[in-house]
Amino acid sequence: MDYNSWRARDYTPEHYVGGSQGLNQSSLSKTFGISYRHILDNLLTFNDKVGDHSFSVLLGESTRNERKYSMIGTALNVPYIDEQSLYLSRGSASSLFVQDYIGDTNPYAYNGISFFTRASYNYADKYLATFTFRADGSSKYQQKWGYFPSVGLGWILTSEDFMQNQHLFNFLKLRASWGRLGNDNVPANSAVILGQTGMASSAVFGNDILYEGVGSQTVLQNTLKWEVVDELNVGFDFSMVHQNLRGEIDYYNRTTNNAVFYAPIASGGGVATLLGNWGTIRNQGIELNLNWNEKVSKDFSYNIGFNITTIDNKVVSLNGKRDFIPDGLIRGNYTTRTAVGHPIGAFYGYEIDGVYASEGDALRDPVSQDIKLAGYFKYKDQNGDKAIDEKDKVYLGSAIPLFTSGLDLGINYKKFDVSVTLQGQYGNKILNAKRMNRDIFTDGNYDLDFYENHWSENNKSNTYPSAEAYNKAFIQQANDFFVEDGSYFRIQNVQIGYNFNTIKGIKNLRLYLSAQRPFTYFTYKGFTPEVSGGPTTSGIDTQTYPMQAIYTFGLKFNL
Amino acid sequence: MKNKILVLCLSALTLTGCSDYLDIRPEGTVPSLGMDYTKSENIFKPVSAAYASLRPSEVHAFNYICMFEIPSDDADKGSTPDDNPEARELDSFTFGPSNGLIAGLWNGYYNVVSAANNAIGQMPLFEANMMTEANKLYARQCEAEAKVIRAYAFFNLVRAFGNVPIMDTVMTSEQLASLHQSTPAQVYQFIENDLQEAIPVLPASYSKAYAGRITSYTAMALKAKAHMYHASIENAQANWDSVASLTDRIMASGRYSLLDDFRSVFSVDQENSKESLFEIQSSSLGASSGDNYPYVIYAYVQGPRNNEPSNMQGWGFKTPSSALIQFFTNRGETVRAATTFLYRGTKTPEGDSIKTKCPNPVYNGKVYTPSSYNKWNYNGYGFDHNVRILRYSEVLLMFAEAKLNGATTGNTSGQTSLSAVNEVRRRAKLTELNSVAVQDVYDERRAELALEENRYFDLIRTGRAQSVLGGKGFVASKHNLFPIPSTQMQLNTNLRQNPGYN
C-alpha cells in the first residue's frame, strides 16, 4: 500500500517591477492532495523434487487500485502579517475560487485485476524451463482483458559431461526466452468521450449573465486495446579465468504491438490529439555485460565492468490507419514524423546545402525557395524539381541512440577504495527548439555560439545563417542546423573513500568524497544533452535545465 | 513424496464481479452521452458551449485581426516593428503554409464547427424527449442557433481559405483524416442552406437576460452577407437579389435602426443595441483578475501599448494606417474620425490619456474602453468589449450595393440605394449625396466599417485587391486565398494546397 499526501502554499505579495510586470493585489493559493495505491497479492506456491527433477508451480492473483485527488484554492488580497495569517478566507470573498478538476492528471482513478501462474522445472541443474501465463484486466482499456504467455529455456553447458574436461569456462549457460506482456502504463482517463463543462464551455449574454454549457468533442474516441510487448531474448552467461571474468551477452528483439500514445488529428473533431493503438514498434539489439574482478593480493583488488547496448528502433506498422503521424509542433510546424521503416518520432525536415554568400549566388541558383537572399540557408532540393517544398523534407535522425555504454572501475587498496563510473551514448539527435522558440524576436537574447559564428558580410559562414535570416519562419523549421548531435560522454560518479579501524568505540568509520556528474562532454549547443519527451516527441529541447554536478563529503559510522 | 506447500499470503477476496471492478468512469467528468434529454433546462447547454467556442483568441482576437484586417491598406501591424514575425509576414504578404497564425485560425474555426455540430446533433434527441410543444419548439430554435454559428464559422473559413472540407456530423478520426475539400461555391451553398433552414425557426428577439443571442434577423443579415460574397463567384444576379430581399426584410421589420451617437455604437453601455445584429459576447463578469472568465481579448490586443495605468494598455496591434487617416481627412470625416482614431498624446472625452511614450502614433479607437469601466487588476484592457460582427449600417450598405448591382427584389421597406447610403451618412454628420454609384458605396463601407475586419475581403471580392494592395506585396493569383496550413495537410493527406503556395 502506498499513500501520499501533499500540501502547498504559494503567496505572491503586491508588487510592481515595471511595465506590465506586477500585481495590484496579493494572491494566495493553496493545494491539498492525496494519492494512494493498494495492491493485494495472493500467491500459492507448490515446490517438489523427485530425484534430479525439481519443479515449482505458482498461482497468483493480484488486485490493485490507484486514486489521486487534489484541490486548489486561490484568493486575492490576503494581507501578510506573518506565516500564520496566510489563509484563503482572509482574502476578498468575491475572489475566492476553488478547483478540483485539472484535466487528465487530476483526479485519477484506476483499477486492475490479474491472474497468473508460473511453472518452472529444473533437471539436475542442467536443463531449465519456465512457463508463465498471465491474464490482466485493466480499467484503462475498453478491451479490458489481455492474455500473456511466456516461455524460457536454459541449458547449463558446464554441467554436461562433455564440458567437464575443458578449462576455458567455469560456467557457461545458454538461454532463450520468449515472452508477451501487457502494458497499461497509459493515461487513465482517456478511453471515453467526456462532457466538457466550465467557463470555456459557457456563454455569457445580457448584462453579464453566465449560462452553463456542456460541450463535447465530435470525433469518436478510439477503442483502446492492451499495449502488448513481445520479447525474444537469446544469450549466454559465462564466467572464466577462475571466475574473475564474468559476462552476459544477449540478443534482444522487443516488439511493442498496439502501442498506445497520443497522436495529432485533423481539425474538426474538437480535440487536437487522440489516444489510440497507433502502431507497432520494434526495438532490437545486442546487450553485452562484462565484469573483471581480480584480487591481486591481500591488500589490493580491483574490478572493471563494461556494458554496451545497441538499439535499432523501427516502426513496423501503423495498423493501417495512417501513412504517417506527424508531431513535435514547434512554431506552427511539425518537426517529427513517425512512419513505417523509420524510428518512432524521427526528426523530419530540410537538409541544408550551405548558406547563400551573396545576392548573386542566390539569383544564379536555379532552385526556387520561399526566401533566397544572402545569409539564408540553401535547402537541398532532394527530388531535383528545382523547387523547395514539403516534398524536399527528409528524415534527419532520431532521439534514440545507436548505442549506450558504461564503464565501471573499482580499486581497493588497503583501507582506500576508489570507484569511477563512466557512461555515454552515441548517435542520438536533439532538436534545439530553445533556439527555435527564443531567438525569433530580434530584441531577445541569442546564445554565445550563434553570436560568435553567425553569417555576416565579414564572416561568410556556410553553416550559420545571418541574424536577419534567423528570425524568419522559413529558416526556423526542422532542419539539420536545429537538429543537432546529442551524443555525450559523462563521468557519472567518482568516489574515494577511506575506512578507519575502530576508534574509541566508533565502529566502521568511513570518510568519503564523491562527485556525481562532475564532467560531461557533448557538442550539443543547449545546456544538457539529456532531453526527454513522449514517444513521438523525444529529444525536443524547449526548456531543459542543465544537470547539476553534486559534490559530497561524507562521514559514516556506527556507535 | 513430500509436498511442500508454501502459502505466502491468503486473504478473503471480496471482489464483486471482476468486470464491474474494471468499469470505472473517469473522475470529475460528465458523460456526454449521459446527458439527460428529458430535462428542458439542459436544451441550451450544448448551444451555450457552441457560443463559447467563438471566444478564443484564434477565432476573434489575435489571429482574427492579423489575417482579416492587418493585410489591408487600412491597418498596419502595430506594436513595435520587430514584434511577432508571423504578423509581420501577414502585413507584407510574405506568409506561407507554415505560418502559425494561419494554422491557428483554421483550427479555431473548425473547433467552432465541431461545437456547433455537437449541439445540432443533440437537439433532435431533446425534441424527441420533450413533452410540451413549447419545449419541442425551443429545441428546434436552439438547433437553428447552432446552425447559424456553424454557417458563420464556414463563412469565415471560405473567405479565408476558399477550398475547405465541410463537416456536419460526428466522425471517426479516420473519416476526419480523409475528408475532401469542397469548392467555395459548394461551401456557400452549405452556408446558405443552414441559414435558410434557421431563419423561419429562430425567434425575432430575446429577453434582456439573453441579449446577444442569435435572432432570425441575425441569420438574415449573415445570409445577405454570404450572398454578397457568393455573387463574386457565380450567379451574380440571383445572389444580389437575395442580398436585396434579405436586407429589405430586416429594414422593413422596424426592429433595427442606427444609434444617434456613432461613438456609442462601440461602447460597453450600448452593446447589443438596436443597431446590433450580431456581436461576440465578452465579459469579465466584474472580476479584477484571473484568466478563467468569458472574455475575448479582441480589444486588449489592440489596446495602446505601454500606456499607463497598466489596465489601460494592450499589445498595440492593428493600428490605423496613414492611408486610412488620409482617406477620412479627404472625405471631411469628423464624427467617425474622432471615434476610429485614438492618437497618442491626447486625452479622450471620457478623460483617459494615451501617453506620448506609446510606440505607435495612433490606435484603433473603436475598441477603446474608458477606465471607469475597467475593474481589472493589471493588464486587462477591454475585457468587456463585445466584438461587433454585423451592424444595421452594414445592412443598409449591403442593400445599396445590391441595388446598384442590379438587384430587382427588396422593395417593401421603401428604401432606395440612395436613401440607404444617406441614412448612414446623416448619422456620421456628413452631407447627403444627390446620386450614388457603386464606388460611393465602397467608400461609405470603408469609412463606416473601418477596422471592423471587412476591408481586406471587400477588396478581394470586388476585384480591387491587386490595384490597392499590389504595393504591399499582394499577388492576385495567389493571395486572394490564404494557404491551407501545412500542419493540416500532414494530418489529412487528401487536402490540396491553394494555387501559388508550395
PDB file of C-alpha atoms in Angstrom, chain B residues 247-464:
ATOM      1  CA  THR B 247     -31.693  43.294 -46.162  1.00  0.00           C
ATOM      2  CA  ASP B 248     -35.008  44.772 -47.234  1.00  0.00           C
ATOM      3  CA  ARG B 249     -36.810  42.416 -44.869  1.00  0.00           C
ATOM      4  CA  ILE B 250     -34.573  43.494 -41.989  1.00  0.00           C
ATOM      5  CA  MET B 251     -35.119  47.178 -42.762  1.00  0.00           C
ATOM      6  CA  ALA B 252     -38.867  46.729 -43.159  1.00  0.00           C
ATOM      7  CA  SER B 253     -39.212  44.989 -39.779  1.00  0.00           C
ATOM      8  CA  GLY B 254     -38.613  48.286 -37.993  1.00  0.00           C
ATOM      9  CA  ARG B 255     -36.736  46.483 -35.223  1.00  0.00           C
ATOM     10  CA  TYR B 256     -33.373  47.957 -36.050  1.00  0.00           C
ATOM     11  CA  SER B 257     -32.122  51.490 -36.500  1.00  0.00           C
ATOM     12  CA  LEU B 258     -28.920  53.456 -36.264  1.00  0.00           C
ATOM     13  CA  LEU B 259     -27.929  54.902 -32.918  1.00  0.00           C
ATOM     14  CA  ASP B 260     -27.715  58.706 -32.967  1.00  0.00           C
ATOM     15  CA  ASP B 261     -24.257  58.792 -31.480  1.00  0.00           C
ATOM     16  CA  PHE B 262     -21.665  56.966 -33.602  1.00  0.00           C
ATOM     17  CA  ARG B 263     -19.250  56.788 -30.696  1.00  0.00           C
ATOM     18  CA  SER B 264     -21.746  54.995 -28.518  1.00  0.00           C
ATOM     19  CA  VAL B 265     -22.138  52.207 -31.069  1.00  0.00           C
ATOM     20  CA  PHE B 266     -18.842  50.757 -29.792  1.00  0.00           C
ATOM     21  CA  SER B 267     -19.301  51.431 -26.113  1.00  0.00           C
ATOM     22  CA  VAL B 268     -19.869  48.878 -23.396  1.00  0.00           C
ATOM     23  CA  ASP B 269     -23.178  50.594 -22.495  1.00  0.00           C
ATOM     24  CA  GLN B 270     -24.601  50.164 -25.967  1.00  0.00           C
ATOM     25  CA  GLU B 271     -23.609  46.586 -26.571  1.00  0.00           C
ATOM     26  CA  ASN B 272     -26.406  44.522 -28.177  1.00  0.00           C
ATOM     27  CA  SER B 273     -28.240  47.760 -29.026  1.00  0.00           C
ATOM     28  CA  LYS B 274     -30.945  48.302 -31.640  1.00  0.00           C
ATOM     29  CA  GLU B 275     -28.158  48.769 -34.181  1.00  0.00           C
ATOM     30  CA  SER B 276     -26.574  45.417 -33.425  1.00  0.00           C
ATOM     31  CA  LEU B 277     -27.411  42.214 -35.258  1.00  0.00           C
ATOM     32  CA  PHE B 278     -24.503  40.031 -34.140  1.00  0.00           C
ATOM     33  CA  GLU B 279     -21.790  40.538 -31.542  1.00  0.00           C
ATOM     34  CA  ILE B 280     -19.350  38.105 -29.972  1.00  0.00           C
ATOM     35  CA  GLN B 281     -20.122  38.487 -26.276  1.00  0.00           C
ATOM     36  CA  SER B 282     -17.240  39.253 -23.974  1.00  0.00           C
ATOM     37  CA  SER B 283     -17.386  39.794 -20.239  1.00  0.00           C
ATOM     38  CA  SER B 284     -15.064  39.872 -17.279  1.00  0.00           C
ATOM     39  CA  LEU B 285     -18.063  39.152 -15.027  1.00  0.00           C
ATOM     40  CA  GLY B 286     -16.940  42.066 -12.859  1.00  0.00           C
ATOM     41  CA  ALA B 287     -13.749  40.283 -11.819  1.00  0.00           C
ATOM     42  CA  SER B 288     -10.473  42.077 -11.350  1.00  0.00           C
ATOM     43  CA  SER B 289      -8.028  39.299 -12.207  1.00  0.00           C
ATOM     44  CA  GLY B 290      -7.809  35.713 -13.368  1.00  0.00           C
ATOM     45  CA  ASP B 291      -7.977  34.006 -16.727  1.00  0.00           C
ATOM     46  CA  ASN B 292     -10.988  31.826 -16.153  1.00  0.00           C
ATOM     47  CA  TYR B 293     -13.589  34.328 -17.338  1.00  0.00           C
ATOM     48  CA  PRO B 294     -15.668  34.537 -20.503  1.00  0.00           C
ATOM     49  CA  TYR B 295     -13.825  37.419 -22.120  1.00  0.00           C
ATOM     50  CA  VAL B 296     -12.465  37.878 -25.619  1.00  0.00           C
ATOM     51  CA  ILE B 297      -9.123  39.666 -25.863  1.00  0.00           C
ATOM     52  CA  TYR B 298     -10.068  41.457 -29.114  1.00  0.00           C
ATOM     53  CA  ALA B 299      -9.854  44.931 -27.560  1.00  0.00           C
ATOM     54  CA  TYR B 300      -6.839  44.007 -25.440  1.00  0.00           C
ATOM     55  CA  VAL B 301      -4.585  43.036 -28.358  1.00  0.00           C
ATOM     56  CA  GLN B 302      -5.335  46.418 -29.969  1.00  0.00           C
ATOM     57  CA  GLY B 303      -5.038  48.498 -26.816  1.00  0.00           C
ATOM     58  CA  PRO B 304      -2.487  51.347 -26.561  1.00  0.00           C
ATOM     59  CA  ARG B 305       0.898  49.738 -25.979  1.00  0.00           C
ATOM     60  CA  ASN B 306       2.849  50.742 -22.854  1.00  0.00           C
ATOM     61  CA  ASN B 307       0.111  53.119 -21.822  1.00  0.00           C
ATOM     62  CA  GLU B 308      -0.477  53.902 -18.154  1.00  0.00           C
ATOM     63  CA  PRO B 309      -2.035  52.881 -15.850  1.00  0.00           C
ATOM     64  CA  SER B 310      -1.403  49.243 -16.662  1.00  0.00           C
ATOM     65  CA  ASN B 311      -5.058  48.349 -17.006  1.00  0.00           C
ATOM     66  CA  MET B 312      -5.369  50.882 -19.844  1.00  0.00           C
ATOM     67  CA  GLN B 313      -2.719  49.273 -22.034  1.00  0.00           C
ATOM     68  CA  GLY B 314      -2.716  46.466 -24.554  1.00  0.00           C
ATOM     69  CA  TRP B 315      -0.455  44.883 -27.141  1.00  0.00           C
ATOM     70  CA  GLY B 316      -0.963  47.707 -29.643  1.00  0.00           C
ATOM     71  CA  PHE B 317      -1.644  45.693 -32.796  1.00  0.00           C
ATOM     72  CA  LYS B 318      -3.716  46.617 -35.880  1.00  0.00           C
ATOM     73  CA  THR B 319      -3.083  50.350 -35.846  1.00  0.00           C
ATOM     74  CA  PRO B 320      -4.890  52.601 -38.342  1.00  0.00           C
ATOM     75  CA  SER B 321      -2.731  53.277 -41.390  1.00  0.00           C
ATOM     76  CA  SER B 322      -1.861  56.726 -42.659  1.00  0.00           C
ATOM     77  CA  ALA B 323      -3.756  55.796 -45.849  1.00  0.00           C
ATOM     78  CA  LEU B 324      -6.931  55.332 -43.816  1.00  0.00           C
ATOM     79  CA  ILE B 325      -6.424  58.586 -41.925  1.00  0.00           C
ATOM     80  CA  GLN B 326      -5.813  60.387 -45.227  1.00  0.00           C
ATOM     81  CA  PHE B 327      -8.989  58.833 -46.681  1.00  0.00           C
ATOM     82  CA  PHE B 328     -11.005  60.090 -43.697  1.00  0.00           C
ATOM     83  CA  THR B 329      -9.482  63.550 -43.953  1.00  0.00           C
ATOM     84  CA  ASN B 330     -10.191  63.827 -47.661  1.00  0.00           C
ATOM     85  CA  ARG B 331     -13.820  62.944 -47.025  1.00  0.00           C
ATOM     86  CA  GLY B 332     -14.164  65.548 -44.319  1.00  0.00           C
ATOM     87  CA  GLU B 333     -14.997  62.880 -41.717  1.00  0.00           C
ATOM     88  CA  THR B 334     -15.304  64.324 -38.228  1.00  0.00           C
ATOM     89  CA  VAL B 335     -17.592  62.130 -36.185  1.00  0.00           C
ATOM     90  CA  ARG B 336     -16.247  58.825 -37.441  1.00  0.00           C
ATOM     91  CA  ALA B 337     -12.656  60.033 -37.347  1.00  0.00           C
ATOM     92  CA  ALA B 338     -12.976  61.038 -33.708  1.00  0.00           C
ATOM     93  CA  THR B 339     -14.135  57.531 -32.783  1.00  0.00           C
ATOM     94  CA  THR B 340     -11.948  55.461 -35.113  1.00  0.00           C
ATOM     95  CA  PHE B 341      -8.606  57.107 -34.357  1.00  0.00           C
ATOM     96  CA  LEU B 342      -7.097  57.144 -30.897  1.00  0.00           C
ATOM     97  CA  TYR B 343      -3.984  59.306 -31.097  1.00  0.00           C
ATOM     98  CA  ARG B 344      -1.159  59.153 -28.584  1.00  0.00           C
ATOM     99  CA  GLY B 345      -0.545  62.318 -26.655  1.00  0.00           C
ATOM    100  CA  THR B 346      -4.260  63.062 -26.461  1.00  0.00           C
ATOM    101  CA  LYS B 347      -6.961  62.776 -23.870  1.00  0.00           C
ATOM    102  CA  THR B 348     -10.252  61.043 -24.658  1.00  0.00           C
ATOM    103  CA  PRO B 349     -13.594  62.757 -23.987  1.00  0.00           C
ATOM    104  CA  GLU B 350     -14.016  60.265 -21.136  1.00  0.00           C
ATOM    105  CA  GLY B 351     -10.834  61.567 -19.511  1.00  0.00           C
ATOM    106  CA  ASP B 352      -8.210  58.933 -20.280  1.00  0.00           C
ATOM    107  CA  SER B 353      -4.780  59.854 -21.603  1.00  0.00           C
ATOM    108  CA  ILE B 354      -2.884  57.962 -24.272  1.00  0.00           C
ATOM    109  CA  LYS B 355       0.680  58.676 -23.260  1.00  0.00           C
ATOM    110  CA  THR B 356       3.239  60.017 -25.692  1.00  0.00           C
ATOM    111  CA  LYS B 357       5.531  57.135 -24.788  1.00  0.00           C
ATOM    112  CA  CYS B 358       3.288  54.676 -26.629  1.00  0.00           C
ATOM    113  CA  PRO B 359       5.310  53.369 -29.589  1.00  0.00           C
ATOM    114  CA  ASN B 360       2.569  53.878 -32.210  1.00  0.00           C
ATOM    115  CA  PRO B 361       1.180  57.296 -33.209  1.00  0.00           C
ATOM    116  CA  VAL B 362      -2.437  56.116 -33.411  1.00  0.00           C
ATOM    117  CA  TYR B 363      -4.502  53.175 -32.160  1.00  0.00           C
ATOM    118  CA  ASN B 364      -7.891  51.661 -33.009  1.00  0.00           C
ATOM    119  CA  GLY B 365     -10.381  53.901 -31.259  1.00  0.00           C
ATOM    120  CA  LYS B 366     -13.335  51.604 -31.821  1.00  0.00           C
ATOM    121  CA  VAL B 367     -12.049  49.205 -29.143  1.00  0.00           C
ATOM    122  CA  TYR B 368     -11.361  51.921 -26.599  1.00  0.00           C
ATOM    123  CA  THR B 369     -12.781  51.193 -23.166  1.00  0.00           C
ATOM    124  CA  PRO B 370     -12.828  54.070 -20.674  1.00  0.00           C
ATOM    125  CA  SER B 371     -11.054  53.385 -17.377  1.00  0.00           C
ATOM    126  CA  SER B 372     -14.314  53.877 -15.500  1.00  0.00           C
ATOM    127  CA  TYR B 373     -15.484  50.580 -16.977  1.00  0.00           C
ATOM    128  CA  ASN B 374     -12.273  48.761 -16.265  1.00  0.00           C
ATOM    129  CA  LYS B 375     -12.132  46.979 -12.936  1.00  0.00           C
ATOM    130  CA  TRP B 376      -9.227  44.838 -13.963  1.00  0.00           C
ATOM    131  CA  ASN B 377      -6.235  44.477 -11.687  1.00  0.00           C
ATOM    132  CA  TYR B 378      -3.346  44.606 -14.136  1.00  0.00           C
ATOM    133  CA  ASN B 379      -3.008  44.043 -17.874  1.00  0.00           C
ATOM    134  CA  GLY B 380      -6.666  43.704 -18.525  1.00  0.00           C
ATOM    135  CA  TYR B 381      -7.947  46.179 -21.003  1.00  0.00           C
ATOM    136  CA  GLY B 382     -11.257  45.974 -22.806  1.00  0.00           C
ATOM    137  CA  PHE B 383     -12.377  42.623 -21.437  1.00  0.00           C
ATOM    138  CA  ASP B 384     -15.980  43.760 -21.559  1.00  0.00           C
ATOM    139  CA  HIS B 385     -15.875  44.941 -25.160  1.00  0.00           C
ATOM    140  CA  ASN B 386     -18.044  42.795 -27.466  1.00  0.00           C
ATOM    141  CA  VAL B 387     -16.691  42.160 -30.952  1.00  0.00           C
ATOM    142  CA  ARG B 388     -19.111  43.795 -33.414  1.00  0.00           C
ATOM    143  CA  ILE B 389     -19.772  41.473 -36.349  1.00  0.00           C
ATOM    144  CA  LEU B 390     -22.952  42.716 -38.025  1.00  0.00           C
ATOM    145  CA  ARG B 391     -24.470  46.186 -37.620  1.00  0.00           C
ATOM    146  CA  TYR B 392     -27.538  47.792 -39.091  1.00  0.00           C
ATOM    147  CA  SER B 393     -25.417  50.280 -41.023  1.00  0.00           C
ATOM    148  CA  GLU B 394     -23.873  47.345 -42.882  1.00  0.00           C
ATOM    149  CA  VAL B 395     -27.379  46.070 -43.682  1.00  0.00           C
ATOM    150  CA  LEU B 396     -28.160  49.467 -45.254  1.00  0.00           C
ATOM    151  CA  LEU B 397     -24.946  49.486 -47.245  1.00  0.00           C
ATOM    152  CA  MET B 398     -25.374  45.881 -48.439  1.00  0.00           C
ATOM    153  CA  PHE B 399     -28.849  46.843 -49.662  1.00  0.00           C
ATOM    154  CA  ALA B 400     -27.435  49.806 -51.555  1.00  0.00           C
ATOM    155  CA  GLU B 401     -24.669  47.733 -53.113  1.00  0.00           C
ATOM    156  CA  ALA B 402     -27.148  45.045 -54.174  1.00  0.00           C
ATOM    157  CA  LYS B 403     -29.462  47.537 -55.825  1.00  0.00           C
ATOM    158  CA  LEU B 404     -26.589  49.179 -57.637  1.00  0.00           C
ATOM    159  CA  ASN B 405     -25.509  45.747 -58.852  1.00  0.00           C
ATOM    160  CA  GLY B 406     -28.864  45.233 -60.495  1.00  0.00           C
ATOM    161  CA  ALA B 407     -30.966  43.544 -57.837  1.00  0.00           C
ATOM    162  CA  THR B 408     -34.651  43.824 -58.672  1.00  0.00           C
ATOM    163  CA  THR B 409     -36.084  42.488 -55.383  1.00  0.00           C
ATOM    164  CA  GLY B 410     -36.288  44.046 -51.931  1.00  0.00           C
ATOM    165  CA  ASN B 411     -38.911  46.720 -52.453  1.00  0.00           C
ATOM    166  CA  THR B 412     -41.049  46.557 -49.315  1.00  0.00           C
ATOM    167  CA  SER B 413     -39.072  48.790 -46.989  1.00  0.00           C
ATOM    168  CA  GLY B 414     -39.295  51.787 -49.249  1.00  0.00           C
ATOM    169  CA  GLN B 415     -35.534  52.333 -49.169  1.00  0.00           C
ATOM    170  CA  THR B 416     -33.527  53.016 -52.261  1.00  0.00           C
ATOM    171  CA  SER B 417     -29.775  52.687 -52.615  1.00  0.00           C
ATOM    172  CA  LEU B 418     -29.515  56.461 -52.281  1.00  0.00           C
ATOM    173  CA  SER B 419     -31.700  56.716 -49.196  1.00  0.00           C
ATOM    174  CA  ALA B 420     -29.870  53.863 -47.526  1.00  0.00           C
ATOM    175  CA  VAL B 421     -26.427  55.410 -48.080  1.00  0.00           C
ATOM    176  CA  ASN B 422     -27.668  58.813 -46.975  1.00  0.00           C
ATOM    177  CA  GLU B 423     -29.105  57.376 -43.762  1.00  0.00           C
ATOM    178  CA  VAL B 424     -25.618  56.145 -42.876  1.00  0.00           C
ATOM    179  CA  ARG B 425     -24.049  59.468 -43.871  1.00  0.00           C
ATOM    180  CA  ARG B 426     -26.577  61.502 -41.871  1.00  0.00           C
ATOM    181  CA  ARG B 427     -25.651  59.694 -38.710  1.00  0.00           C
ATOM    182  CA  ALA B 428     -21.993  60.436 -39.422  1.00  0.00           C
ATOM    183  CA  LYS B 429     -22.854  64.132 -39.811  1.00  0.00           C
ATOM    184  CA  LEU B 430     -21.791  64.140 -43.470  1.00  0.00           C
ATOM    185  CA  THR B 431     -23.655  65.934 -46.241  1.00  0.00           C
ATOM    186  CA  GLU B 432     -26.047  63.725 -48.123  1.00  0.00           C
ATOM    187  CA  LEU B 433     -25.326  62.668 -51.673  1.00  0.00           C
ATOM    188  CA  ASN B 434     -27.550  63.538 -54.622  1.00  0.00           C
ATOM    189  CA  SER B 435     -26.806  60.381 -56.521  1.00  0.00           C
ATOM    190  CA  VAL B 436     -24.959  57.251 -55.659  1.00  0.00           C
ATOM    191  CA  ALA B 437     -22.725  54.913 -57.667  1.00  0.00           C
ATOM    192  CA  VAL B 438     -21.183  51.652 -56.544  1.00  0.00           C
ATOM    193  CA  GLN B 439     -17.847  53.344 -55.722  1.00  0.00           C
ATOM    194  CA  ASP B 440     -19.694  55.603 -53.284  1.00  0.00           C
ATOM    195  CA  VAL B 441     -20.971  52.509 -51.512  1.00  0.00           C
ATOM    196  CA  TYR B 442     -17.465  51.047 -51.400  1.00  0.00           C
ATOM    197  CA  ASP B 443     -16.151  54.291 -49.887  1.00  0.00           C
ATOM    198  CA  GLU B 444     -19.007  54.511 -47.427  1.00  0.00           C
ATOM    199  CA  ARG B 445     -18.325  50.921 -46.324  1.00  0.00           C
ATOM    200  CA  ARG B 446     -14.691  51.753 -45.842  1.00  0.00           C
ATOM    201  CA  ALA B 447     -15.453  54.793 -43.691  1.00  0.00           C
ATOM    202  CA  GLU B 448     -18.338  53.314 -41.711  1.00  0.00           C
ATOM    203  CA  LEU B 449     -16.897  49.832 -41.119  1.00  0.00           C
ATOM    204  CA  ALA B 450     -13.235  50.841 -40.844  1.00  0.00           C
ATOM    205  CA  LEU B 451     -11.122  48.396 -38.809  1.00  0.00           C
ATOM    206  CA  GLU B 452     -14.058  46.006 -38.396  1.00  0.00           C
ATOM    207  CA  GLU B 453     -12.442  43.185 -40.414  1.00  0.00           C
ATOM    208  CA  ASN B 454     -14.245  43.920 -43.673  1.00  0.00           C
ATOM    209  CA  ARG B 455     -11.863  45.945 -45.867  1.00  0.00           C
ATOM    210  CA  TYR B 456      -9.484  43.119 -46.843  1.00  0.00           C
ATOM    211  CA  PHE B 457     -12.144  40.725 -48.063  1.00  0.00           C
ATOM    212  CA  ASP B 458     -14.166  43.589 -49.609  1.00  0.00           C
ATOM    213  CA  LEU B 459     -11.171  44.444 -51.777  1.00  0.00           C
ATOM    214  CA  ILE B 460     -10.758  40.836 -52.857  1.00  0.00           C
ATOM    215  CA  ARG B 461     -14.403  40.202 -53.690  1.00  0.00           C
ATOM    216  CA  THR B 462     -14.746  43.417 -55.681  1.00  0.00           C
ATOM    217  CA  GLY B 463     -11.572  42.714 -57.663  1.00  0.00           C
ATOM    218  CA  ARG B 464      -9.731  45.792 -56.351  1.00  0.00           C
TER     219      ARG B 464
END
